[in-house]
Amino acid sequence: MLKVSVVTTERNEVATIRKFVEGILKQSYPLDELVICDGGSDDGTQELIRTLAKTNPKINLIVKPGNRSVGRNEAVKHARNEIIAVTDVGTVADKDWLKYLVGPFEKDHKTMVVGGFFKIKPETFFE
């Protein structure tokens, strides 16, 4: 089984971060670590992630103010594994999301990149 790092970036996601983290940690393909780069939250998101990390050592919070690109680059720098899956906070991953992303790497070691899609789940008229 390949070791996989999941990375993401966020800022001020206190309302969605718990569901996001739970979805990632419940994957059918086990991840080695979840690296979350916080872009300078001031709404309690960092504190909530730290609380979640106390009960799950796979969660690694780093803080790097800036935009989404800065956060992703920083999260990737901190990832320990060669296989890195990137996703966005504000989503809830299907339980097999990581399995389908990693599958091509397991089948053919020459695989360099895998992409995927997600289903939207609108909750308001605007969405």
Short mmCIF file of C-alpha atoms in Angstrom, two decimals:
data_model
loop_
_atom_site.label_atom_id
_atom_site.label_comp_id
_atom_site.label_asym_id
_atom_site.label_seq_id
_atom_site.Cartn_x
_atom_site.Cartn_y
_atom_site.Cartn_z
CA MET A 1 0.00 0.00 0.00
CA LEU A 2 1.35 3.42 -0.99
CA LYS A 3 1.80 6.12 1.63
CA VAL A 4 -0.27 9.16 0.77
CA SER A 5 -0.34 12.74 2.01
CA VAL A 6 -3.56 14.72 1.58
CA VAL A 7 -2.98 18.47 1.48
CA THR A 8 -5.31 21.44 1.52
CA THR A 9 -5.38 25.11 2.30
CA GLU A 10 -8.05 27.16 4.01
CA ARG A 11 -8.85 30.42 5.75
CA ASN A 12 -11.74 31.11 8.12
CA GLU A 13 -13.46 27.76 7.65
CA VAL A 14 -14.59 27.14 11.24
CA ALA A 15 -18.08 26.22 9.97
CA THR A 16 -16.88 23.54 7.52
CA ILE A 17 -13.49 22.27 8.69
CA ARG A 18 -14.76 19.52 11.02
CA LYS A 19 -16.89 17.84 8.29
CA PHE A 20 -14.00 18.16 5.84
CA VAL A 21 -11.50 16.54 8.22
CA GLU A 22 -13.92 13.75 9.16
CA GLY A 23 -14.49 12.96 5.46
CA ILE A 24 -10.78 12.78 4.76
CA LEU A 25 -9.97 10.65 7.82
CA LYS A 26 -12.76 8.14 7.00
CA GLN A 27 -11.37 7.25 3.58
CA SER A 28 -11.48 3.59 2.52
CA TYR A 29 -7.82 3.95 1.44
CA PRO A 30 -5.79 4.93 4.50
CA LEU A 31 -3.89 8.19 4.31
CA ASP A 32 -0.60 8.70 6.08
CA GLU A 33 -1.12 12.36 6.88
CA LEU A 34 -3.42 15.34 6.36
CA VAL A 35 -1.54 18.62 5.95
CA ILE A 36 -3.74 21.68 6.39
CA CYS A 37 -2.24 25.09 5.61
CA ASP A 38 -4.16 27.89 7.29
CA GLY A 39 -3.92 31.23 5.51
CA GLY A 40 -4.32 33.33 8.65
CA SER A 41 -7.76 32.52 10.04
CA ASP A 42 -9.20 34.76 12.71
CA ASP A 43 -12.48 32.90 13.31
CA GLY A 44 -11.31 30.01 15.49
CA THR A 45 -10.42 27.62 12.66
CA GLN A 46 -6.82 27.17 13.80
CA GLU A 47 -7.90 26.37 17.33
CA LEU A 48 -10.45 23.82 16.11
CA ILE A 49 -7.86 22.11 13.89
CA ARG A 50 -5.43 21.96 16.82
CA THR A 51 -8.14 20.35 18.94
CA LEU A 52 -8.81 17.76 16.22
CA ALA A 53 -5.08 17.11 15.86
CA LYS A 54 -4.81 16.25 19.58
CA THR A 55 -6.92 13.14 18.95
CA ASN A 56 -5.49 12.30 15.53
CA PRO A 57 -1.74 12.53 14.92
CA LYS A 58 -2.28 12.34 11.14
CA ILE A 59 -3.41 15.98 11.18
CA ASN A 60 -0.61 18.49 10.63
CA LEU A 61 -1.56 22.19 10.82
CA ILE A 62 0.79 24.77 9.36
CA VAL A 63 0.13 28.50 9.10
CA LYS A 64 1.24 30.59 6.14
CA PRO A 65 -0.72 33.77 5.41
CA GLY A 66 -1.38 34.36 1.75
CA ASN A 67 -3.63 33.20 -1.03
CA ARG A 68 -4.66 29.66 -2.00
CA SER A 69 -1.57 29.11 -4.18
CA VAL A 70 0.78 30.09 -1.35
CA GLY A 71 -1.06 27.72 0.99
CA ARG A 72 -1.00 24.77 -1.40
CA ASN A 73 2.69 25.22 -2.13
CA GLU A 74 3.44 25.38 1.60
CA ALA A 75 1.32 22.30 2.34
CA VAL A 76 3.07 20.34 -0.42
CA LYS A 77 6.47 21.37 1.01
CA HIS A 78 5.46 19.89 4.36
CA ALA A 79 4.06 16.64 2.91
CA ARG A 80 6.19 13.61 3.78
CA ASN A 81 5.12 11.31 0.96
CA GLU A 82 5.69 11.04 -2.76
CA ILE A 83 1.97 10.61 -3.47
CA ILE A 84 0.18 13.86 -2.67
CA ALA A 85 -3.58 14.29 -3.06
CA VAL A 86 -4.83 17.86 -3.16
CA THR A 87 -8.39 18.89 -2.33
CA ASP A 88 -10.39 21.82 -1.02
CA VAL A 89 -11.94 22.55 2.35
CA GLY A 90 -15.66 23.20 2.04
CA THR A 91 -16.11 19.76 0.49
CA VAL A 92 -16.87 16.37 1.99
CA ALA A 93 -14.94 13.61 0.23
CA ASP A 94 -16.69 10.43 -0.83
CA LYS A 95 -15.31 7.54 1.23
CA ASP A 96 -13.62 6.07 -1.88
CA TRP A 97 -12.19 9.35 -3.22
CA LEU A 98 -8.61 8.55 -2.23
CA LYS A 99 -8.86 4.92 -3.35
CA TYR A 100 -9.76 6.02 -6.87
CA LEU A 101 -7.01 8.64 -6.98
CA VAL A 102 -4.31 6.24 -5.77
CA GLY A 103 -5.45 3.27 -7.88
CA PRO A 104 -3.63 4.29 -11.09
CA PHE A 105 -0.36 4.73 -9.16
CA GLU A 106 -0.67 1.21 -7.77
CA LYS A 107 -1.47 -0.30 -11.17
CA ASP A 108 1.34 1.41 -13.08
CA HIS A 109 4.36 2.85 -11.28
CA LYS A 110 5.04 5.06 -14.32
CA THR A 111 1.90 7.09 -13.53
CA MET A 112 2.86 10.68 -12.79
CA VAL A 113 -0.45 12.53 -12.28
CA VAL A 114 -4.08 11.61 -11.65
CA GLY A 115 -7.05 13.99 -11.70
CA GLY A 116 -10.59 13.65 -10.51
CA PHE A 117 -13.97 15.28 -10.27
CA PHE A 118 -16.57 15.75 -7.57
CA LYS A 119 -20.32 15.92 -7.43
CA ILE A 120 -21.81 19.14 -6.20
CA LYS A 121 -24.35 19.11 -3.42
CA PRO A 122 -26.07 22.50 -3.44
CA GLU A 123 -27.75 23.48 -0.21
CA THR A 124 -29.13 26.91 -1.10
CA PHE A 125 -30.88 28.42 -4.13
CA PHE A 126 -27.74 30.43 -4.96
CA GLU A 127 -25.51 27.34 -4.92
#
